[in-house]
């Protein structure tokens, strides 16, 4: 047994104190946990500082997207046009859903172009983390950059398509009016909404890879209930009022209807539900803020396992 003299060991050396726990050692030397989740304020600030990276990443991906195709970036416009042609043949000609809808071609093309923006953002967001695991594991950056960048990619593609859509609408006899200025706030709100959905699905898709296989069926069901090929008034006539109410709360349908109102003089204000602007604003804020917080809560988990 060690002998002490005056509180000092006989050997003349002080005995070591009690061992410090890992947390105490980290606090003593100013160490932090690797890969910890930052506070929401810190995370938002860091994400904002990467805005130039998000834009550059999205622009580069758009440029590289069609490099192997002969038509190149023209596919950004050709794809929705082909979809509109197929839908016109099936729904307008064969099924006759164009009855009672003035300027059905412009009506259909607007719905297809607008819904494809949401569809593409959702599908890309689902794979935003899973398809970039090497980047996630190699570099330290807010992971929300990836699903946000996928939405920016789809927005850039939509802007090309909107030029063609404007030509189609003018060619079908619709005049150019001041209502076209409403396109800007509509697209802004839809972009916020799409970003929120992409963030939610990016988190879920990072753990459940089978989600990308299931999403096409969910998107297809959503598309058929979003008034792309038919008028809500025509479909709900003779049905219970709650069916019309439920359909009129569908955010995809609301964005379609507002965009038609903005671009088509043949769509009067009376055809737009009175709650449309409030509803899309609510959907945009709910999806973007809720999706951002939902994604942030799992920030420390992405790329692990």
PDB file of C-alpha atoms in Angstrom:
ATOM      1  CA  UNK A   1       0.000   0.000   0.000  1.00  0.00           C
ATOM      2  CA  UNK A   2       1.345   3.436  -0.920  1.00  0.00           C
ATOM      3  CA  UNK A   3       2.595   5.448   2.031  1.00  0.00           C
ATOM      4  CA  UNK A   4       1.868   9.193   2.269  1.00  0.00           C
ATOM      5  CA  UNK A   5       3.709  11.943   4.064  1.00  0.00           C
ATOM      6  CA  UNK A   6       2.026  15.286   4.479  1.00  0.00           C
ATOM      7  CA  UNK A   7      -0.495  14.404   1.757  1.00  0.00           C
ATOM      8  CA  UNK A   8       2.265  13.491  -0.715  1.00  0.00           C
ATOM      9  CA  UNK A   9       3.067   9.905  -1.670  1.00  0.00           C
ATOM     10  CA  UNK A  10       6.304   8.504  -0.329  1.00  0.00           C
ATOM     11  CA  UNK A  11       7.568   8.247  -3.878  1.00  0.00           C
ATOM     12  CA  UNK A  12       7.348  12.057  -4.138  1.00  0.00           C
ATOM     13  CA  UNK A  13       4.899  11.867  -7.086  1.00  0.00           C
ATOM     14  CA  UNK A  14       1.264  12.998  -6.901  1.00  0.00           C
ATOM     15  CA  UNK A  15      -1.218  10.274  -7.633  1.00  0.00           C
ATOM     16  CA  UNK A  16      -3.344  10.885 -10.762  1.00  0.00           C
ATOM     17  CA  UNK A  17      -6.816  12.284 -10.139  1.00  0.00           C
ATOM     18  CA  UNK A  18     -10.020  10.525 -11.113  1.00  0.00           C
ATOM     19  CA  UNK A  19     -10.377   9.675 -14.819  1.00  0.00           C
ATOM     20  CA  UNK A  20     -12.458  12.138 -16.837  1.00  0.00           C
ATOM     21  CA  UNK A  21     -15.431  10.943 -18.852  1.00  0.00           C
ATOM     22  CA  UNK A  22     -15.400  11.443 -22.643  1.00  0.00           C
ATOM     23  CA  UNK A  23     -17.877  14.311 -22.287  1.00  0.00           C
ATOM     24  CA  UNK A  24     -15.690  16.002 -19.653  1.00  0.00           C
ATOM     25  CA  UNK A  25     -12.574  15.552 -21.809  1.00  0.00           C
ATOM     26  CA  UNK A  26     -14.379  17.051 -24.801  1.00  0.00           C
ATOM     27  CA  UNK A  27     -15.498  20.039 -22.714  1.00  0.00           C
ATOM     28  CA  UNK A  28     -12.009  20.491 -21.271  1.00  0.00           C
ATOM     29  CA  UNK A  29     -10.314  20.639 -24.675  1.00  0.00           C
ATOM     30  CA  UNK A  30     -13.104  22.352 -26.632  1.00  0.00           C
ATOM     31  CA  UNK A  31     -13.999  19.333 -28.757  1.00  0.00           C
ATOM     32  CA  UNK A  32     -17.379  18.902 -30.454  1.00  0.00           C
ATOM     33  CA  UNK A  33     -19.186  15.814 -31.711  1.00  0.00           C
ATOM     34  CA  UNK A  34     -18.365  15.012 -35.328  1.00  0.00           C
ATOM     35  CA  UNK A  35     -21.472  15.146 -37.512  1.00  0.00           C
ATOM     36  CA  UNK A  36     -23.685  16.645 -34.830  1.00  0.00           C
ATOM     37  CA  UNK A  37     -26.895  18.334 -35.816  1.00  0.00           C
ATOM     38  CA  UNK A  38     -26.520  22.128 -35.588  1.00  0.00           C
ATOM     39  CA  UNK A  39     -29.239  24.345 -34.198  1.00  0.00           C
ATOM     40  CA  UNK A  40     -31.965  25.342 -36.616  1.00  0.00           C
ATOM     41  CA  UNK A  41     -30.723  28.941 -36.712  1.00  0.00           C
ATOM     42  CA  UNK A  42     -27.137  27.875 -37.328  1.00  0.00           C
ATOM     43  CA  UNK A  43     -28.285  25.403 -39.969  1.00  0.00           C
ATOM     44  CA  UNK A  44     -30.347  28.027 -41.793  1.00  0.00           C
ATOM     45  CA  UNK A  45     -27.441  30.475 -41.745  1.00  0.00           C
ATOM     46  CA  UNK A  46     -25.066  27.838 -43.112  1.00  0.00           C
ATOM     47  CA  UNK A  47     -27.542  26.846 -45.808  1.00  0.00           C
ATOM     48  CA  UNK A  48     -27.967  30.467 -46.912  1.00  0.00           C
ATOM     49  CA  UNK A  49     -24.194  30.808 -47.225  1.00  0.00           C
ATOM     50  CA  UNK A  50     -24.249  27.885 -49.703  1.00  0.00           C
ATOM     51  CA  UNK A  51     -26.848  29.470 -52.005  1.00  0.00           C
ATOM     52  CA  UNK A  52     -24.249  30.050 -54.731  1.00  0.00           C
ATOM     53  CA  UNK A  53     -23.209  26.407 -54.539  1.00  0.00           C
ATOM     54  CA  UNK A  54     -26.849  25.300 -54.876  1.00  0.00           C
ATOM     55  CA  UNK A  55     -27.373  27.439 -57.974  1.00  0.00           C
ATOM     56  CA  UNK A  56     -24.070  26.381 -59.565  1.00  0.00           C
ATOM     57  CA  UNK A  57     -24.747  22.707 -58.807  1.00  0.00           C
ATOM     58  CA  UNK A  58     -28.252  22.916 -60.285  1.00  0.00           C
ATOM     59  CA  UNK A  59     -27.064  24.746 -63.406  1.00  0.00           C
ATOM     60  CA  UNK A  60     -24.299  22.201 -63.993  1.00  0.00           C
ATOM     61  CA  UNK A  61     -26.731  19.305 -63.601  1.00  0.00           C
ATOM     62  CA  UNK A  62     -29.140  20.858 -66.105  1.00  0.00           C
ATOM     63  CA  UNK A  63     -26.302  21.348 -68.597  1.00  0.00           C
ATOM     64  CA  UNK A  64     -25.179  17.737 -68.181  1.00  0.00           C
ATOM     65  CA  UNK A  65     -28.662  16.231 -68.155  1.00  0.00           C
ATOM     66  CA  UNK A  66     -29.124  15.926 -71.912  1.00  0.00           C
ATOM     67  CA  UNK A  67     -25.513  15.882 -73.128  1.00  0.00           C
ATOM     68  CA  UNK A  68     -25.889  12.364 -74.534  1.00  0.00           C
ATOM     69  CA  UNK A  69     -29.177  13.134 -76.353  1.00  0.00           C
ATOM     70  CA  UNK A  70     -29.110  14.450 -79.915  1.00  0.00           C
ATOM     71  CA  UNK A  71     -31.774  17.046 -79.233  1.00  0.00           C
ATOM     72  CA  UNK A  72     -29.942  18.130 -76.095  1.00  0.00           C
ATOM     73  CA  UNK A  73     -31.804  20.544 -73.834  1.00  0.00           C
ATOM     74  CA  UNK A  74     -34.693  20.665 -76.331  1.00  0.00           C
ATOM     75  CA  UNK A  75     -36.071  17.664 -74.441  1.00  0.00           C
ATOM     76  CA  UNK A  76     -36.969  20.071 -71.635  1.00  0.00           C
ATOM     77  CA  UNK A  77     -39.690  21.343 -73.975  1.00  0.00           C
ATOM     78  CA  UNK A  78     -40.359  18.270 -76.108  1.00  0.00           C
ATOM     79  CA  UNK A  79     -41.228  16.038 -73.142  1.00  0.00           C
ATOM     80  CA  UNK A  80     -44.194  18.059 -71.794  1.00  0.00           C
ATOM     81  CA  UNK A  81     -45.382  18.691 -75.370  1.00  0.00           C
ATOM     82  CA  UNK A  82     -45.436  14.965 -76.096  1.00  0.00           C
ATOM     83  CA  UNK A  83     -47.257  14.347 -72.811  1.00  0.00           C
ATOM     84  CA  UNK A  84     -49.825  16.986 -73.714  1.00  0.00           C
ATOM     85  CA  UNK A  85     -50.322  15.442 -77.166  1.00  0.00           C
ATOM     86  CA  UNK A  86     -50.903  11.979 -75.677  1.00  0.00           C
ATOM     87  CA  UNK A  87     -53.297  13.312 -73.040  1.00  0.00           C
ATOM     88  CA  UNK A  88     -55.199  15.327 -75.671  1.00  0.00           C
ATOM     89  CA  UNK A  89     -55.664  12.200 -77.781  1.00  0.00           C
ATOM     90  CA  UNK A  90     -56.874  10.094 -74.857  1.00  0.00           C
ATOM     91  CA  UNK A  91     -58.892  12.570 -72.815  1.00  0.00           C
ATOM     92  CA  UNK A  92     -59.864  15.235 -75.331  1.00  0.00           C
ATOM     93  CA  UNK A  93     -60.614  13.051 -78.346  1.00  0.00           C
ATOM     94  CA  UNK A  94     -61.417   9.565 -77.050  1.00  0.00           C
ATOM     95  CA  UNK A  95     -62.989  10.324 -73.655  1.00  0.00           C
ATOM     96  CA  UNK A  96     -64.395  13.753 -74.492  1.00  0.00           C
ATOM     97  CA  UNK A  97     -63.416  15.528 -71.277  1.00  0.00           C
ATOM     98  CA  UNK A  98     -62.963  18.711 -73.310  1.00  0.00           C
ATOM     99  CA  UNK A  99     -66.709  19.337 -73.393  1.00  0.00           C
ATOM    100  CA  UNK A 100     -67.614  22.630 -71.794  1.00  0.00           C
ATOM    101  CA  UNK A 101     -63.978  23.766 -71.581  1.00  0.00           C
ATOM    102  CA  UNK A 102     -63.121  26.693 -73.892  1.00  0.00           C
ATOM    103  CA  UNK A 103     -59.698  26.474 -75.556  1.00  0.00           C
ATOM    104  CA  UNK A 104     -59.050  22.954 -74.300  1.00  0.00           C
ATOM    105  CA  UNK A 105     -55.581  22.783 -75.885  1.00  0.00           C
ATOM    106  CA  UNK A 106     -54.296  25.740 -73.846  1.00  0.00           C
ATOM    107  CA  UNK A 107     -56.185  24.437 -70.789  1.00  0.00           C
ATOM    108  CA  UNK A 108     -54.561  21.004 -71.111  1.00  0.00           C
ATOM    109  CA  UNK A 109     -51.039  22.230 -71.895  1.00  0.00           C
ATOM    110  CA  UNK A 110     -51.059  24.604 -68.922  1.00  0.00           C
ATOM    111  CA  UNK A 111     -52.113  21.799 -66.582  1.00  0.00           C
ATOM    112  CA  UNK A 112     -49.493  19.399 -67.947  1.00  0.00           C
ATOM    113  CA  UNK A 113     -46.626  21.901 -67.763  1.00  0.00           C
ATOM    114  CA  UNK A 114     -47.500  23.105 -64.262  1.00  0.00           C
ATOM    115  CA  UNK A 115     -48.090  19.665 -62.789  1.00  0.00           C
ATOM    116  CA  UNK A 116     -44.908  18.279 -64.334  1.00  0.00           C
ATOM    117  CA  UNK A 117     -42.947  20.851 -62.325  1.00  0.00           C
ATOM    118  CA  UNK A 118     -44.289  19.392 -59.088  1.00  0.00           C
ATOM    119  CA  UNK A 119     -44.028  15.818 -60.330  1.00  0.00           C
ATOM    120  CA  UNK A 120     -40.384  16.164 -61.372  1.00  0.00           C
ATOM    121  CA  UNK A 121     -39.396  17.977 -58.158  1.00  0.00           C
ATOM    122  CA  UNK A 122     -41.022  15.294 -56.007  1.00  0.00           C
ATOM    123  CA  UNK A 123     -39.464  12.394 -57.926  1.00  0.00           C
ATOM    124  CA  UNK A 124     -36.000  13.985 -57.916  1.00  0.00           C
ATOM    125  CA  UNK A 125     -36.289  14.913 -54.237  1.00  0.00           C
ATOM    126  CA  UNK A 126     -37.047  11.309 -53.322  1.00  0.00           C
ATOM    127  CA  UNK A 127     -33.598  10.266 -54.578  1.00  0.00           C
ATOM    128  CA  UNK A 128     -31.720  13.457 -53.639  1.00  0.00           C
ATOM    129  CA  UNK A 129     -29.774  11.875 -50.760  1.00  0.00           C
ATOM    130  CA  UNK A 130     -29.665   8.266 -51.937  1.00  0.00           C
ATOM    131  CA  UNK A 131     -28.177   9.213 -55.317  1.00  0.00           C
ATOM    132  CA  UNK A 132     -25.482  11.438 -53.778  1.00  0.00           C
ATOM    133  CA  UNK A 133     -24.182   9.297 -50.930  1.00  0.00           C
ATOM    134  CA  UNK A 134     -20.559   9.637 -52.046  1.00  0.00           C
ATOM    135  CA  UNK A 135     -20.882  13.433 -51.929  1.00  0.00           C
ATOM    136  CA  UNK A 136     -22.671  13.335 -48.578  1.00  0.00           C
ATOM    137  CA  UNK A 137     -20.004  11.116 -47.026  1.00  0.00           C
ATOM    138  CA  UNK A 138     -17.048  12.995 -48.511  1.00  0.00           C
ATOM    139  CA  UNK A 139     -17.916  16.627 -47.797  1.00  0.00           C
ATOM    140  CA  UNK A 140     -19.390  18.586 -44.915  1.00  0.00           C
ATOM    141  CA  UNK A 141     -22.274  20.813 -45.976  1.00  0.00           C
ATOM    142  CA  UNK A 142     -25.971  21.219 -45.105  1.00  0.00           C
ATOM    143  CA  UNK A 143     -27.632  18.175 -46.657  1.00  0.00           C
ATOM    144  CA  UNK A 144     -30.704  20.277 -47.460  1.00  0.00           C
ATOM    145  CA  UNK A 145     -28.646  21.714 -50.333  1.00  0.00           C
ATOM    146  CA  UNK A 146     -29.341  18.559 -52.339  1.00  0.00           C
ATOM    147  CA  UNK A 147     -33.170  18.423 -52.350  1.00  0.00           C
ATOM    148  CA  UNK A 148     -33.300  22.206 -52.739  1.00  0.00           C
ATOM    149  CA  UNK A 149     -30.960  21.949 -55.721  1.00  0.00           C
ATOM    150  CA  UNK A 150     -33.200  19.319 -57.329  1.00  0.00           C
ATOM    151  CA  UNK A 151     -36.120  21.749 -57.125  1.00  0.00           C
ATOM    152  CA  UNK A 152     -33.998  24.521 -58.645  1.00  0.00           C
ATOM    153  CA  UNK A 153     -33.124  22.145 -61.489  1.00  0.00           C
ATOM    154  CA  UNK A 154     -36.799  21.511 -62.199  1.00  0.00           C
ATOM    155  CA  UNK A 155     -37.565  25.235 -61.958  1.00  0.00           C
ATOM    156  CA  UNK A 156     -34.883  26.026 -64.536  1.00  0.00           C
ATOM    157  CA  UNK A 157     -36.362  23.432 -66.857  1.00  0.00           C
ATOM    158  CA  UNK A 158     -39.860  24.814 -66.326  1.00  0.00           C
ATOM    159  CA  UNK A 159     -38.764  28.325 -67.268  1.00  0.00           C
ATOM    160  CA  UNK A 160     -37.754  27.034 -70.716  1.00  0.00           C
ATOM    161  CA  UNK A 161     -41.087  25.256 -71.015  1.00  0.00           C
ATOM    162  CA  UNK A 162     -43.058  28.347 -69.978  1.00  0.00           C
ATOM    163  CA  UNK A 163     -41.764  30.172 -73.062  1.00  0.00           C
ATOM    164  CA  UNK A 164     -43.197  27.441 -75.275  1.00  0.00           C
ATOM    165  CA  UNK A 165     -46.413  27.387 -73.236  1.00  0.00           C
ATOM    166  CA  UNK A 166     -46.800  31.130 -73.770  1.00  0.00           C
ATOM    167  CA  UNK A 167     -46.453  30.639 -77.535  1.00  0.00           C
ATOM    168  CA  UNK A 168     -49.074  27.856 -77.491  1.00  0.00           C
ATOM    169  CA  UNK A 169     -51.519  29.981 -75.514  1.00  0.00           C
ATOM    170  CA  UNK A 170     -51.110  32.968 -77.840  1.00  0.00           C
ATOM    171  CA  UNK A 171     -51.385  30.711 -80.901  1.00  0.00           C
ATOM    172  CA  UNK A 172     -54.709  29.338 -79.661  1.00  0.00           C
ATOM    173  CA  UNK A 173     -56.235  32.799 -79.550  1.00  0.00           C
ATOM    174  CA  UNK A 174     -55.641  33.966 -75.978  1.00  0.00           C
ATOM    175  CA  UNK A 175     -54.546  37.621 -75.656  1.00  0.00           C
ATOM    176  CA  UNK A 176     -51.532  38.906 -73.766  1.00  0.00           C
ATOM    177  CA  UNK A 177     -52.892  40.676 -70.672  1.00  0.00           C
ATOM    178  CA  UNK A 178     -51.629  42.131 -67.421  1.00  0.00           C
ATOM    179  CA  UNK A 179     -52.805  38.949 -65.704  1.00  0.00           C
ATOM    180  CA  UNK A 180     -49.699  37.252 -67.085  1.00  0.00           C
ATOM    181  CA  UNK A 181     -47.755  39.071 -64.344  1.00  0.00           C
ATOM    182  CA  UNK A 182     -49.435  36.750 -61.841  1.00  0.00           C
ATOM    183  CA  UNK A 183     -47.237  33.955 -63.178  1.00  0.00           C
ATOM    184  CA  UNK A 184     -44.361  35.231 -61.010  1.00  0.00           C
ATOM    185  CA  UNK A 185     -46.046  34.894 -57.573  1.00  0.00           C
ATOM    186  CA  UNK A 186     -47.701  31.623 -58.638  1.00  0.00           C
ATOM    187  CA  UNK A 187     -44.369  30.081 -59.589  1.00  0.00           C
ATOM    188  CA  UNK A 188     -42.756  31.425 -56.416  1.00  0.00           C
ATOM    189  CA  UNK A 189     -45.407  29.785 -54.229  1.00  0.00           C
ATOM    190  CA  UNK A 190     -45.280  26.557 -56.206  1.00  0.00           C
ATOM    191  CA  UNK A 191     -41.485  26.467 -55.898  1.00  0.00           C
ATOM    192  CA  UNK A 192     -41.763  26.815 -52.116  1.00  0.00           C
ATOM    193  CA  UNK A 193     -44.360  24.057 -52.053  1.00  0.00           C
ATOM    194  CA  UNK A 194     -42.262  21.744 -54.249  1.00  0.00           C
ATOM    195  CA  UNK A 195     -39.150  22.400 -52.173  1.00  0.00           C
ATOM    196  CA  UNK A 196     -40.971  21.406 -49.002  1.00  0.00           C
ATOM    197  CA  UNK A 197     -42.186  18.157 -50.578  1.00  0.00           C
ATOM    198  CA  UNK A 198     -38.695  17.412 -51.879  1.00  0.00           C
ATOM    199  CA  UNK A 199     -37.224  17.894 -48.394  1.00  0.00           C
ATOM    200  CA  UNK A 200     -39.781  15.595 -46.780  1.00  0.00           C
ATOM    201  CA  UNK A 201     -39.346  12.857 -49.375  1.00  0.00           C
ATOM    202  CA  UNK A 202     -35.551  13.220 -49.379  1.00  0.00           C
ATOM    203  CA  UNK A 203     -35.459  12.334 -45.687  1.00  0.00           C
ATOM    204  CA  UNK A 204     -37.874   9.428 -46.077  1.00  0.00           C
ATOM    205  CA  UNK A 205     -36.177   8.232 -49.261  1.00  0.00           C
ATOM    206  CA  UNK A 206     -32.735   8.264 -47.628  1.00  0.00           C
ATOM    207  CA  UNK A 207     -33.887   5.428 -45.362  1.00  0.00           C
ATOM    208  CA  UNK A 208     -36.592   3.792 -47.453  1.00  0.00           C
ATOM    209  CA  UNK A 209     -35.097   3.278 -50.899  1.00  0.00           C
ATOM    210  CA  UNK A 210     -38.212   1.482 -52.123  1.00  0.00           C
ATOM    211  CA  UNK A 211     -40.069   4.788 -51.928  1.00  0.00           C
ATOM    212  CA  UNK A 212     -38.787   5.731 -55.379  1.00  0.00           C
ATOM    213  CA  UNK A 213     -40.539   2.642 -56.771  1.00  0.00           C
ATOM    214  CA  UNK A 214     -43.817   3.536 -55.075  1.00  0.00           C
ATOM    215  CA  UNK A 215     -43.862   7.250 -55.904  1.00  0.00           C
ATOM    216  CA  UNK A 216     -44.859   6.919 -59.611  1.00  0.00           C
ATOM    217  CA  UNK A 217     -48.142   5.296 -58.561  1.00  0.00           C
ATOM    218  CA  UNK A 218     -48.809   7.996 -55.961  1.00  0.00           C
ATOM    219  CA  UNK A 219     -47.949  10.753 -58.443  1.00  0.00           C
ATOM    220  CA  UNK A 220     -50.175   9.222 -61.126  1.00  0.00           C
ATOM    221  CA  UNK A 221     -53.133   9.093 -58.744  1.00  0.00           C
ATOM    222  CA  UNK A 222     -52.476  12.690 -57.710  1.00  0.00           C
ATOM    223  CA  UNK A 223     -52.283  13.774 -61.344  1.00  0.00           C
ATOM    224  CA  UNK A 224     -55.666  12.280 -62.242  1.00  0.00           C
ATOM    225  CA  UNK A 225     -57.292  14.159 -59.345  1.00  0.00           C
ATOM    226  CA  UNK A 226     -55.687  17.521 -60.150  1.00  0.00           C
ATOM    227  CA  UNK A 227     -57.944  18.811 -62.914  1.00  0.00           C
ATOM    228  CA  UNK A 228     -55.393  18.552 -65.695  1.00  0.00           C
ATOM    229  CA  UNK A 229     -57.740  16.877 -68.172  1.00  0.00           C
ATOM    230  CA  UNK A 230     -61.123  17.902 -66.835  1.00  0.00           C
ATOM    231  CA  UNK A 231     -63.034  20.707 -65.154  1.00  0.00           C
ATOM    232  CA  UNK A 232     -63.882  20.399 -61.465  1.00  0.00           C
ATOM    233  CA  UNK A 233     -67.336  21.838 -62.103  1.00  0.00           C
ATOM    234  CA  UNK A 234     -68.092  19.247 -64.795  1.00  0.00           C
ATOM    235  CA  UNK A 235     -66.867  16.292 -62.752  1.00  0.00           C
ATOM    236  CA  UNK A 236     -68.494  17.199 -59.436  1.00  0.00           C
ATOM    237  CA  UNK A 237     -71.890  18.090 -60.876  1.00  0.00           C
ATOM    238  CA  UNK A 238     -74.468  15.843 -59.279  1.00  0.00           C
ATOM    239  CA  UNK A 239     -72.129  14.690 -56.497  1.00  0.00           C
ATOM    240  CA  UNK A 240     -72.029  15.599 -52.813  1.00  0.00           C
ATOM    241  CA  UNK A 241     -70.626  19.065 -52.076  1.00  0.00           C
ATOM    242  CA  UNK A 242     -67.838  17.656 -49.905  1.00  0.00           C
ATOM    243  CA  UNK A 243     -66.299  16.024 -52.989  1.00  0.00           C
ATOM    244  CA  UNK A 244     -65.929  19.411 -54.681  1.00  0.00           C
ATOM    245  CA  UNK A 245     -64.570  20.910 -51.459  1.00  0.00           C
ATOM    246  CA  UNK A 246     -61.979  18.160 -51.148  1.00  0.00           C
ATOM    247  CA  UNK A 247     -60.893  18.510 -54.753  1.00  0.00           C
ATOM    248  CA  UNK A 248     -60.664  22.295 -54.439  1.00  0.00           C
ATOM    249  CA  UNK A 249     -58.211  21.924 -51.550  1.00  0.00           C
ATOM    250  CA  UNK A 250     -55.846  19.865 -53.706  1.00  0.00           C
ATOM    251  CA  UNK A 251     -52.723  22.071 -54.022  1.00  0.00           C
ATOM    252  CA  UNK A 252     -51.842  20.751 -57.484  1.00  0.00           C
ATOM    253  CA  UNK A 253     -55.320  21.633 -58.765  1.00  0.00           C
ATOM    254  CA  UNK A 254     -55.109  25.084 -57.177  1.00  0.00           C
ATOM    255  CA  UNK A 255     -51.794  25.848 -58.868  1.00  0.00           C
ATOM    256  CA  UNK A 256     -53.207  24.632 -62.195  1.00  0.00           C
ATOM    257  CA  UNK A 257     -56.324  26.771 -61.890  1.00  0.00           C
ATOM    258  CA  UNK A 258     -54.433  29.900 -60.868  1.00  0.00           C
ATOM    259  CA  UNK A 259     -51.952  29.508 -63.721  1.00  0.00           C
ATOM    260  CA  UNK A 260     -54.819  29.101 -66.197  1.00  0.00           C
ATOM    261  CA  UNK A 261     -56.472  32.211 -64.789  1.00  0.00           C
ATOM    262  CA  UNK A 262     -53.205  34.130 -65.188  1.00  0.00           C
ATOM    263  CA  UNK A 263     -52.524  33.029 -68.769  1.00  0.00           C
ATOM    264  CA  UNK A 264     -55.970  32.436 -70.284  1.00  0.00           C
ATOM    265  CA  UNK A 265     -58.462  35.242 -70.750  1.00  0.00           C
ATOM    266  CA  UNK A 266     -61.124  32.575 -71.385  1.00  0.00           C
ATOM    267  CA  UNK A 267     -60.855  31.522 -67.714  1.00  0.00           C
ATOM    268  CA  UNK A 268     -62.836  34.129 -65.722  1.00  0.00           C
ATOM    269  CA  UNK A 269     -62.251  35.020 -62.100  1.00  0.00           C
ATOM    270  CA  UNK A 270     -65.574  33.388 -61.246  1.00  0.00           C
ATOM    271  CA  UNK A 271     -64.100  30.013 -62.234  1.00  0.00           C
ATOM    272  CA  UNK A 272     -61.461  30.279 -59.524  1.00  0.00           C
ATOM    273  CA  UNK A 273     -62.468  29.294 -55.969  1.00  0.00           C
ATOM    274  CA  UNK A 274     -62.447  32.355 -53.705  1.00  0.00           C
ATOM    275  CA  UNK A 275     -60.013  30.687 -51.314  1.00  0.00           C
ATOM    276  CA  UNK A 276     -57.407  29.823 -53.967  1.00  0.00           C
ATOM    277  CA  UNK A 277     -54.736  32.420 -53.128  1.00  0.00           C
ATOM    278  CA  UNK A 278     -55.027  31.899 -49.384  1.00  0.00           C
ATOM    279  CA  UNK A 279     -54.950  28.126 -49.867  1.00  0.00           C
ATOM    280  CA  UNK A 280     -51.816  28.078 -52.053  1.00  0.00           C
ATOM    281  CA  UNK A 281     -50.069  30.473 -49.668  1.00  0.00           C
ATOM    282  CA  UNK A 282     -50.940  28.167 -46.782  1.00  0.00           C
ATOM    283  CA  UNK A 283     -49.789  25.075 -48.668  1.00  0.00           C
ATOM    284  CA  UNK A 284     -46.524  26.787 -49.657  1.00  0.00           C
ATOM    285  CA  UNK A 285     -45.708  27.888 -46.093  1.00  0.00           C
ATOM    286  CA  UNK A 286     -46.773  24.592 -44.534  1.00  0.00           C
ATOM    287  CA  UNK A 287     -44.758  22.501 -46.976  1.00  0.00           C
ATOM    288  CA  UNK A 288     -41.618  24.675 -47.058  1.00  0.00           C
ATOM    289  CA  UNK A 289     -41.321  25.404 -43.311  1.00  0.00           C
ATOM    290  CA  UNK A 290     -42.579  22.014 -42.165  1.00  0.00           C
ATOM    291  CA  UNK A 291     -40.461  20.181 -44.731  1.00  0.00           C
ATOM    292  CA  UNK A 292     -37.353  22.132 -43.788  1.00  0.00           C
ATOM    293  CA  UNK A 293     -37.718  21.405 -40.069  1.00  0.00           C
ATOM    294  CA  UNK A 294     -38.573  17.753 -40.781  1.00  0.00           C
ATOM    295  CA  UNK A 295     -35.439  17.356 -42.912  1.00  0.00           C
ATOM    296  CA  UNK A 296     -33.200  19.210 -40.430  1.00  0.00           C
ATOM    297  CA  UNK A 297     -34.173  16.917 -37.571  1.00  0.00           C
ATOM    298  CA  UNK A 298     -32.396  14.007 -39.303  1.00  0.00           C
ATOM    299  CA  UNK A 299     -29.371  16.013 -40.469  1.00  0.00           C
ATOM    300  CA  UNK A 300     -26.907  13.910 -38.446  1.00  0.00           C
ATOM    301  CA  UNK A 301     -28.235  10.648 -39.928  1.00  0.00           C
ATOM    302  CA  UNK A 302     -27.773  11.207 -43.659  1.00  0.00           C
ATOM    303  CA  UNK A 303     -25.099   9.065 -45.277  1.00  0.00           C
ATOM    304  CA  UNK A 304     -24.726   6.755 -42.294  1.00  0.00           C
ATOM    305  CA  UNK A 305     -25.554   3.099 -42.118  1.00  0.00           C
TER     306      UNK A 305
END
